[in-house]
Coordinates of C-alpha atoms and ligand atoms in Angstrom, one line a residue:
M166 CA -100.7 189.8 -43.9
V167 CA -103.4 192.6 -43.8
D168 CA -103.4 196.3 -44.8
L169 CA -105.6 197.9 -42.1
K170 CA -104.2 201.4 -43.0
G171 CA -105.1 201.1 -46.7
Q172 CA -108.5 199.9 -45.8
Y173 CA -109.0 202.8 -43.3
N174 CA -108.0 205.3 -45.9
G175 CA -110.9 204.2 -48.1
I176 CA -113.5 204.7 -45.3
K177 CA -111.8 207.4 -43.2
E178 CA -114.7 210.0 -43.4
T179 CA -117.4 207.5 -42.5
V180 CA -115.4 206.0 -39.7
N181 CA -114.3 209.3 -38.3
T182 CA -117.9 210.7 -38.3
S183 CA -119.2 207.6 -36.7
I184 CA -116.5 207.7 -33.9
Q185 CA -117.0 211.4 -33.5
E186 CA -120.7 210.8 -32.7
V187 CA -119.7 208.6 -29.7
L188 CA -117.2 211.2 -28.5
D189 CA -120.0 213.9 -28.7
N190 CA -122.6 212.0 -26.8
T191 CA -120.0 210.3 -24.4
A192 CA -122.1 207.1 -24.1
Y193 CA -119.0 205.0 -24.2
I194 CA -120.6 201.8 -22.9
N195 CA -123.9 200.6 -24.3
G196 CA -124.4 203.7 -26.3
P197 CA -126.9 203.9 -29.2
Q198 CA -124.3 202.7 -31.6
V199 CA -124.1 199.3 -29.9
H200 CA -127.8 198.8 -30.3
E201 CA -127.9 200.1 -33.9
F202 CA -125.0 197.8 -34.8
Q203 CA -126.8 194.9 -33.2
K204 CA -129.9 195.5 -35.3
E205 CA -128.0 196.0 -38.5
L206 CA -126.1 192.8 -38.0
E207 CA -129.3 190.9 -37.3
T208 CA -130.7 192.2 -40.6
Y209 CA -127.5 191.3 -42.5
L210 CA -127.4 187.7 -41.1
N211 CA -131.2 187.4 -41.2
I212 CA -131.1 186.1 -37.6
K213 CA -133.3 187.0 -34.7
H214 CA -130.7 187.9 -32.0
V215 CA -127.2 189.3 -32.1
I216 CA -125.7 189.8 -28.6
P217 CA -122.5 191.9 -28.8
C218 CA -119.7 191.1 -26.4
A219 CA -116.0 191.9 -25.7
N220 CA -114.3 189.4 -28.1
G221 CA -114.7 186.2 -30.0
T222 CA -113.3 184.0 -27.2
D223 CA -115.8 185.4 -24.7
A224 CA -118.5 184.8 -27.3
L225 CA -117.7 181.1 -27.4
Q226 CA -117.6 180.8 -23.7
I227 CA -120.8 182.7 -23.1
A228 CA -122.6 180.6 -25.8
M229 CA -121.6 177.5 -23.9
M230 CA -122.7 179.0 -20.5
G231 CA -126.0 180.0 -22.1
L232 CA -126.6 176.4 -23.2
G233 CA -126.2 175.3 -19.6
L234 CA -123.3 172.9 -20.3
Q235 CA -122.0 171.3 -17.1
P236 CA -118.6 170.2 -15.9
G237 CA -117.8 166.8 -17.4
D238 CA -120.0 167.3 -20.5
E239 CA -118.0 166.4 -23.6
V240 CA -117.7 169.0 -26.4
I241 CA -116.4 167.9 -29.8
T242 CA -114.3 170.3 -31.8
A243 CA -111.6 170.4 -34.5
D244 CA -108.0 169.5 -33.8
F245 CA -106.9 172.0 -36.5
T246 CA -108.1 175.4 -35.3
F247 CA -107.1 178.4 -33.1
A248 CA -106.7 177.5 -29.5
A249 CA -109.6 179.8 -28.3
T250 CA -112.1 177.2 -29.3
V251 CA -110.7 174.5 -27.1
E252 CA -109.6 176.9 -24.3
V253 CA -113.1 178.0 -23.3
I254 CA -114.3 174.4 -23.3
A255 CA -111.5 173.6 -20.8
L256 CA -112.0 176.8 -18.8
L257 CA -115.7 175.8 -18.2
Q258 CA -114.5 172.4 -17.0
L259 CA -116.2 170.7 -19.9
T260 CA -114.2 168.0 -21.6
P261 CA -112.8 169.0 -25.0
V262 CA -112.8 166.1 -27.5
L263 CA -110.6 167.0 -30.4
V264 CA -111.2 165.2 -33.7
D265 CA -109.5 165.2 -37.1
V266 CA -110.4 167.4 -40.1
E267 CA -111.1 167.0 -43.8
P268 CA -107.9 167.2 -46.0
D269 CA -109.5 169.3 -48.7
T270 CA -111.4 172.0 -46.7
F271 CA -109.4 171.9 -43.4
N272 CA -112.8 171.7 -41.6
I273 CA -114.0 169.3 -39.0
D274 CA -114.7 165.8 -40.4
P275 CA -118.3 164.6 -39.7
K276 CA -117.1 161.0 -39.8
A277 CA -114.6 161.7 -37.0
I278 CA -117.4 163.5 -35.0
E279 CA -119.6 160.4 -35.1
K280 CA -116.8 158.2 -34.0
A281 CA -116.1 160.4 -31.0
I282 CA -119.6 160.6 -29.6
T283 CA -120.2 159.0 -26.2
A284 CA -123.0 159.2 -23.7
K285 CA -121.4 162.3 -22.2
T286 CA -121.3 164.3 -25.5
K287 CA -123.4 167.4 -25.4
A288 CA -122.2 169.7 -28.1
I289 CA -120.3 170.0 -31.4
V290 CA -118.3 173.2 -32.2
P291 CA -117.6 173.4 -35.9
V292 CA -115.2 176.1 -36.9
H293 CA -115.7 177.7 -40.3
L294 CA -112.0 177.7 -40.8
F295 CA -110.3 180.2 -43.1
G296 CA -113.7 181.5 -44.2
Q297 CA -115.4 178.4 -45.5
A298 CA -118.3 176.7 -43.8
A299 CA -117.8 173.3 -42.3
N300 CA -119.9 170.4 -43.7
M301 CA -122.9 171.7 -41.8
E302 CA -125.6 169.5 -43.4
A303 CA -123.8 166.4 -42.2
I304 CA -123.0 168.0 -38.8
L305 CA -126.6 169.1 -38.2
D306 CA -127.8 165.5 -39.1
I307 CA -125.5 164.0 -36.5
A308 CA -126.5 166.6 -33.9
K309 CA -130.2 165.8 -34.5
K310 CA -129.6 162.1 -34.3
H311 CA -127.7 162.3 -31.0
N312 CA -129.5 165.3 -29.5
L313 CA -126.5 167.5 -29.4
F314 CA -126.1 171.3 -29.5
V315 CA -124.3 172.9 -32.5
I316 CA -122.2 176.0 -31.6
E317 CA -120.7 177.5 -34.7
D318 CA -117.4 179.3 -34.3
N319 CA -117.8 181.9 -37.0
A320 CA -114.8 184.1 -36.1
Q321 CA -113.3 183.4 -39.6
G322 CA -116.5 183.0 -41.6
I323 CA -118.6 186.1 -41.3
G324 CA -120.4 186.8 -44.6
A325 CA -120.0 183.3 -46.0
T326 CA -123.0 181.4 -47.3
Y327 CA -123.7 177.7 -46.9
T328 CA -125.8 175.9 -49.5
F329 CA -127.8 172.9 -48.5
K330 CA -128.3 170.0 -50.9
D331 CA -131.9 171.2 -51.6
G332 CA -130.5 174.6 -52.7
T333 CA -131.5 176.5 -49.5
K334 CA -128.9 179.1 -48.6
K335 CA -128.0 180.5 -45.2
K336 CA -125.3 182.6 -43.8
T337 CA -122.8 181.0 -41.5
G338 CA -123.6 181.8 -37.9
N339 CA -127.3 181.1 -38.7
L340 CA -127.0 177.3 -39.1
G341 CA -126.7 175.9 -35.6
D342 CA -128.2 176.5 -32.2
V343 CA -125.9 179.4 -31.4
A344 CA -122.8 181.0 -33.0
S345 CA -119.9 183.2 -32.0
T346 CA -117.9 185.6 -34.0
S347 CA -114.9 187.9 -33.4
F348 CA -114.3 191.5 -34.6
F349 CA -110.6 191.4 -33.9
P350 CA -109.0 193.9 -36.3
S351 CA -107.7 191.4 -38.8
K352 CA -111.0 189.4 -39.1
N353 CA -113.2 189.9 -42.2
L354 CA -115.4 192.3 -40.2
G355 CA -112.8 193.9 -37.8
C356 CA -113.1 196.8 -35.4
Y357 CA -110.2 198.9 -34.1
G358 CA -109.8 197.0 -30.9
D359 CA -111.4 193.9 -29.4
G360 CA -115.0 192.9 -30.1
G361 CA -117.2 189.9 -30.6
A362 CA -120.8 188.7 -30.8
I363 CA -123.1 185.8 -30.2
F364 CA -125.9 184.9 -32.6
T365 CA -129.0 182.8 -32.1
N366 CA -132.6 182.4 -33.3
N367 CA -133.7 181.0 -29.9
D368 CA -135.5 183.7 -27.9
D369 CA -135.0 182.0 -24.5
L370 CA -131.3 181.4 -25.1
A371 CA -130.9 185.0 -26.3
H372 CA -132.5 186.2 -23.1
T373 CA -130.3 184.0 -20.9
I374 CA -127.2 185.2 -22.8
R375 CA -128.1 188.9 -22.5
G376 CA -128.0 188.4 -18.7
I377 CA -124.8 186.4 -18.7
V378 CA -122.8 189.1 -20.6
N379 CA -124.0 191.6 -17.9
H380 CA -123.0 189.9 -14.6
G381 CA -126.0 187.6 -14.7
M382 CA -128.4 190.5 -14.2
Y383 CA -131.8 190.4 -15.7
K384 CA -133.0 193.1 -13.4
R385 CA -130.6 195.8 -12.0
Y386 CA -128.7 194.4 -9.0
H387 CA -130.5 191.1 -9.1
H388 CA -128.0 188.4 -10.1
D389 CA -129.9 185.3 -11.1
V390 CA -127.0 183.4 -12.6
V391 CA -123.3 183.6 -12.5
G392 CA -122.3 185.9 -15.4
V393 CA -119.4 187.7 -16.8
N394 CA -118.6 191.3 -17.8
S395 CA -118.3 191.2 -21.6
R396 CA -119.2 194.3 -23.6
L397 CA -118.7 195.7 -27.0
D398 CA -117.8 199.4 -26.4
S399 CA -119.6 202.1 -28.3
I400 CA -116.5 203.3 -30.2
Q401 CA -115.9 199.8 -31.6
A402 CA -119.6 199.6 -32.5
A403 CA -119.3 202.9 -34.3
V404 CA -116.4 201.5 -36.4
L405 CA -118.4 198.3 -37.1
R406 CA -121.4 200.3 -38.2
A407 CA -119.2 202.1 -40.7
K408 CA -117.7 198.8 -42.0
L409 CA -120.7 196.4 -42.0
P410 CA -122.1 198.0 -45.2
K411 CA -118.8 197.2 -46.9
L412 CA -118.5 193.6 -45.7
D413 CA -119.8 192.0 -48.9
V414 CA -117.6 194.3 -51.1
Y415 CA -114.6 193.4 -48.9
N416 CA -115.3 189.7 -49.1
T417 CA -115.7 190.0 -52.9
A418 CA -112.3 191.7 -53.1
R419 CA -110.8 188.8 -51.1
R420 CA -112.3 186.3 -53.5
A421 CA -111.0 188.2 -56.5
S422 CA -107.5 188.0 -54.9
A423 CA -107.9 184.3 -54.2
R424 CA -108.9 183.8 -57.9
K425 CA -105.7 185.5 -59.0
Y426 CA -103.5 183.5 -56.6
N427 CA -105.3 180.3 -57.8
A428 CA -104.5 181.1 -61.5
A429 CA -100.9 181.7 -60.7
F430 CA -100.4 178.4 -58.8
K431 CA -102.7 176.2 -60.9
N432 CA -100.0 174.4 -62.9
I433 CA -97.4 174.0 -60.1
P434 CA -97.5 170.3 -59.0
Q435 CA -96.0 171.0 -55.6
I436 CA -98.8 173.5 -54.7
E437 CA -102.4 172.6 -53.8
I438 CA -104.7 175.6 -54.0
P439 CA -107.6 175.9 -51.6
I440 CA -110.5 173.6 -52.5
T441 CA -114.1 174.3 -51.7
H442 CA -117.3 172.2 -51.6
T443 CA -118.7 173.9 -54.7
K444 CA -117.6 173.4 -58.3
C445 CA -116.8 177.1 -58.7
E446 CA -113.9 176.8 -56.3
G447 CA -115.5 179.5 -54.2
V448 CA -113.9 182.3 -56.2
C449 CA -116.5 183.3 -58.8
D450 CA -118.1 186.7 -58.6
T451 CA -121.6 185.6 -57.6
C452 CA -120.9 182.9 -55.0
D453 CA -120.0 183.6 -51.4
C454 CA -119.3 180.1 -50.2
H455 CA -115.8 181.1 -49.2
V456 CA -114.8 184.5 -47.7
F457 CA -111.1 183.8 -47.6
H458 CA -110.3 184.9 -44.1
Q459 CA -107.0 183.2 -45.0
Y460 CA -105.7 182.1 -48.3
T461 CA -104.0 178.8 -47.4
L462 CA -101.9 176.6 -49.7
K463 CA -100.7 173.1 -49.1
I464 CA -97.1 172.7 -50.1
K465 CA -96.1 169.1 -51.2
N466 CA -92.7 167.6 -51.4
I467 CA -91.0 170.9 -50.6
D468 CA -89.6 172.1 -47.2
R469 CA -92.4 174.4 -46.1
D470 CA -90.3 176.1 -43.4
A471 CA -87.6 176.9 -45.9
L472 CA -90.2 178.5 -48.1
V473 CA -91.4 180.6 -45.1
A474 CA -87.8 181.7 -44.5
H475 CA -87.4 182.6 -48.2
L476 CA -90.6 184.7 -48.2
N477 CA -89.5 186.5 -45.0
E478 CA -86.1 187.2 -46.6
N479 CA -88.0 188.8 -49.5
N480 CA -90.2 190.9 -47.1
I481 CA -93.3 188.9 -47.9
P482 CA -95.4 188.2 -44.9
C483 CA -96.9 184.8 -44.5
G484 CA -98.3 182.7 -41.7
V485 CA -98.5 179.1 -40.7
Y486 CA -102.0 178.5 -39.3
Y487 CA -101.6 176.3 -37.5
P488 CA -98.2 174.8 -36.8
I489 CA -99.1 172.4 -33.9
P490 CA -102.2 170.2 -33.6
L491 CA -104.3 171.1 -30.6
H492 CA -104.1 167.5 -29.3
A493 CA -100.3 167.9 -29.2
Q494 CA -100.4 171.1 -27.1
K495 CA -99.3 170.6 -23.5
A496 CA -102.4 172.3 -22.2
Y497 CA -104.8 170.1 -24.1
S498 CA -103.0 166.7 -24.2
N499 CA -105.1 163.8 -23.1
S500 CA -104.4 160.1 -22.8
R501 CA -107.6 159.4 -24.7
Y502 CA -106.0 160.6 -27.9
N503 CA -104.3 158.3 -30.3
E504 CA -102.0 159.7 -33.0
A505 CA -103.6 157.4 -35.5
D506 CA -106.8 159.4 -35.0
F507 CA -105.3 162.6 -36.5
P508 CA -103.6 161.7 -39.8
V509 CA -105.0 164.7 -41.6
T510 CA -104.1 167.4 -39.0
N511 CA -100.7 165.8 -38.4
Q512 CA -100.0 166.2 -42.1
L513 CA -101.6 169.7 -42.6
V514 CA -99.4 171.3 -39.9
K515 CA -96.4 170.4 -42.0
E516 CA -97.8 171.6 -45.3
V517 CA -99.9 174.7 -44.9
I518 CA -98.9 178.2 -45.6
S519 CA -101.2 181.3 -45.6
L520 CA -100.4 184.2 -47.9
P521 CA -101.2 187.9 -47.5
M522 CA -105.0 188.2 -47.9
H523 CA -106.9 191.4 -47.4
T524 CA -109.1 193.9 -49.1
E525 CA -106.3 196.1 -50.5
L526 CA -104.2 193.6 -52.3
D527 CA -103.3 194.7 -55.9
D528 CA -102.3 192.7 -58.9
E529 CA -98.6 193.7 -58.7
Q530 CA -98.4 192.5 -55.1
I531 CA -100.1 189.2 -56.0
K532 CA -97.8 188.7 -58.9
F533 CA -94.7 189.4 -56.8
I534 CA -95.8 187.1 -54.0
S535 CA -96.8 184.2 -56.3
Q536 CA -93.7 184.5 -58.6
T537 CA -91.4 184.5 -55.6
I538 CA -93.0 181.3 -54.3
I539 CA -93.0 179.7 -57.8
D540 CA -89.3 180.6 -58.3
F541 CA -88.4 179.1 -55.0
I542 CA -90.3 175.9 -55.7
T543 CA -89.1 175.4 -59.3
Q544 CA -85.5 176.6 -58.9
Ligands
PLP270 C1 -110.0 184.9 -33.8 C2 -110.6 183.6 -33.4 C3 -111.2 183.4 -32.1 C4 -111.1 184.4 -31.0 O1 -111.5 185.7 -31.2 P1 -110.9 186.8 -30.3 O2 -111.8 188.0 -30.6 O3 -109.5 187.0 -30.7 O4 -111.1 186.4 -28.9 C5 -111.9 182.2 -31.9 N1 -112.0 181.3 -32.8 C6 -111.4 181.4 -34.0 C7 -111.5 180.3 -35.0 C8 -110.7 182.6 -34.4 O5 -110.1 182.7 -35.6

């Protein structure tokens, strides 16, 4: 699904030099690279505060702790996402409230959010799924109206831009009260181990969060709040410093591959190509509304699982993200849910398939992958 080796070969010298610096100065934790990376990412996102941490799941949890959410508070998020999002809500003894998504973009449905709001609702967690921003303008309006926090899960969306109706553009992760991201190796900005970060423009919240990631310490050995130990190590920061300048180039390469897949599948009635909010389908050279963390098709009137098996037989990797709705997972089931509230997710889990998508895909690979799929479907 990804080609981390091919990508590394293209940046080997820079990465090696950057890692060697850490080895030479032995500041493995909180070394200068961590601080430098933080500053560079703040500039890239045009945001006031980036707080690095150990992974994207921690980032979400720490964001919620920083906002002071309390047991029993309800947090609304998407039914169709990776479990990390709902897991941390439950771990903090907040109440996850899962809602349905939009059929075209796979992102949380603002209408479903509004329906789920109660007197206990405190926050909304939109996930910018597969690399495309959720419908943030509508979500921010709802949050304002009901006085709710917006926590963006930007693990899959780093580098994407959201355009408001008035033409204002902002990077994802810079739209809500606070955001989280992951630097897991296969993410669009991945390190060579685990890593994550929290973003915010709020000075007080940033201060609170900087203490939480460090055992609740604001002054050495004074623990003012209950915190956690969540750090980005210096070697990972060194890798990220080498890769951040390439992020836009990498995302452009992903879009170019998406455009080629789209062209191959355009006239196949059983295949629905990814749809974006904007008219350009998110695949033009100049627009970065979609960064294609995943390239995900919807397969209609064909046995999706048989297609997966066929691709595996032909040594083509593929993934089903996600095969089970979160509301149907044992850990997150709740009698408040009604199957009729999740028509879109229940359908998507049967239809979606994600194809190899990375920075090193070449035309021949795309042709082989798409032709194998088309042959199976039209046989
Ligand atoms: C990857 C991911 C996470 C978790 O990130 P980790 O670094 O693996 O903890 C959270 N949310 C979403 C949507 C993700 O894709």
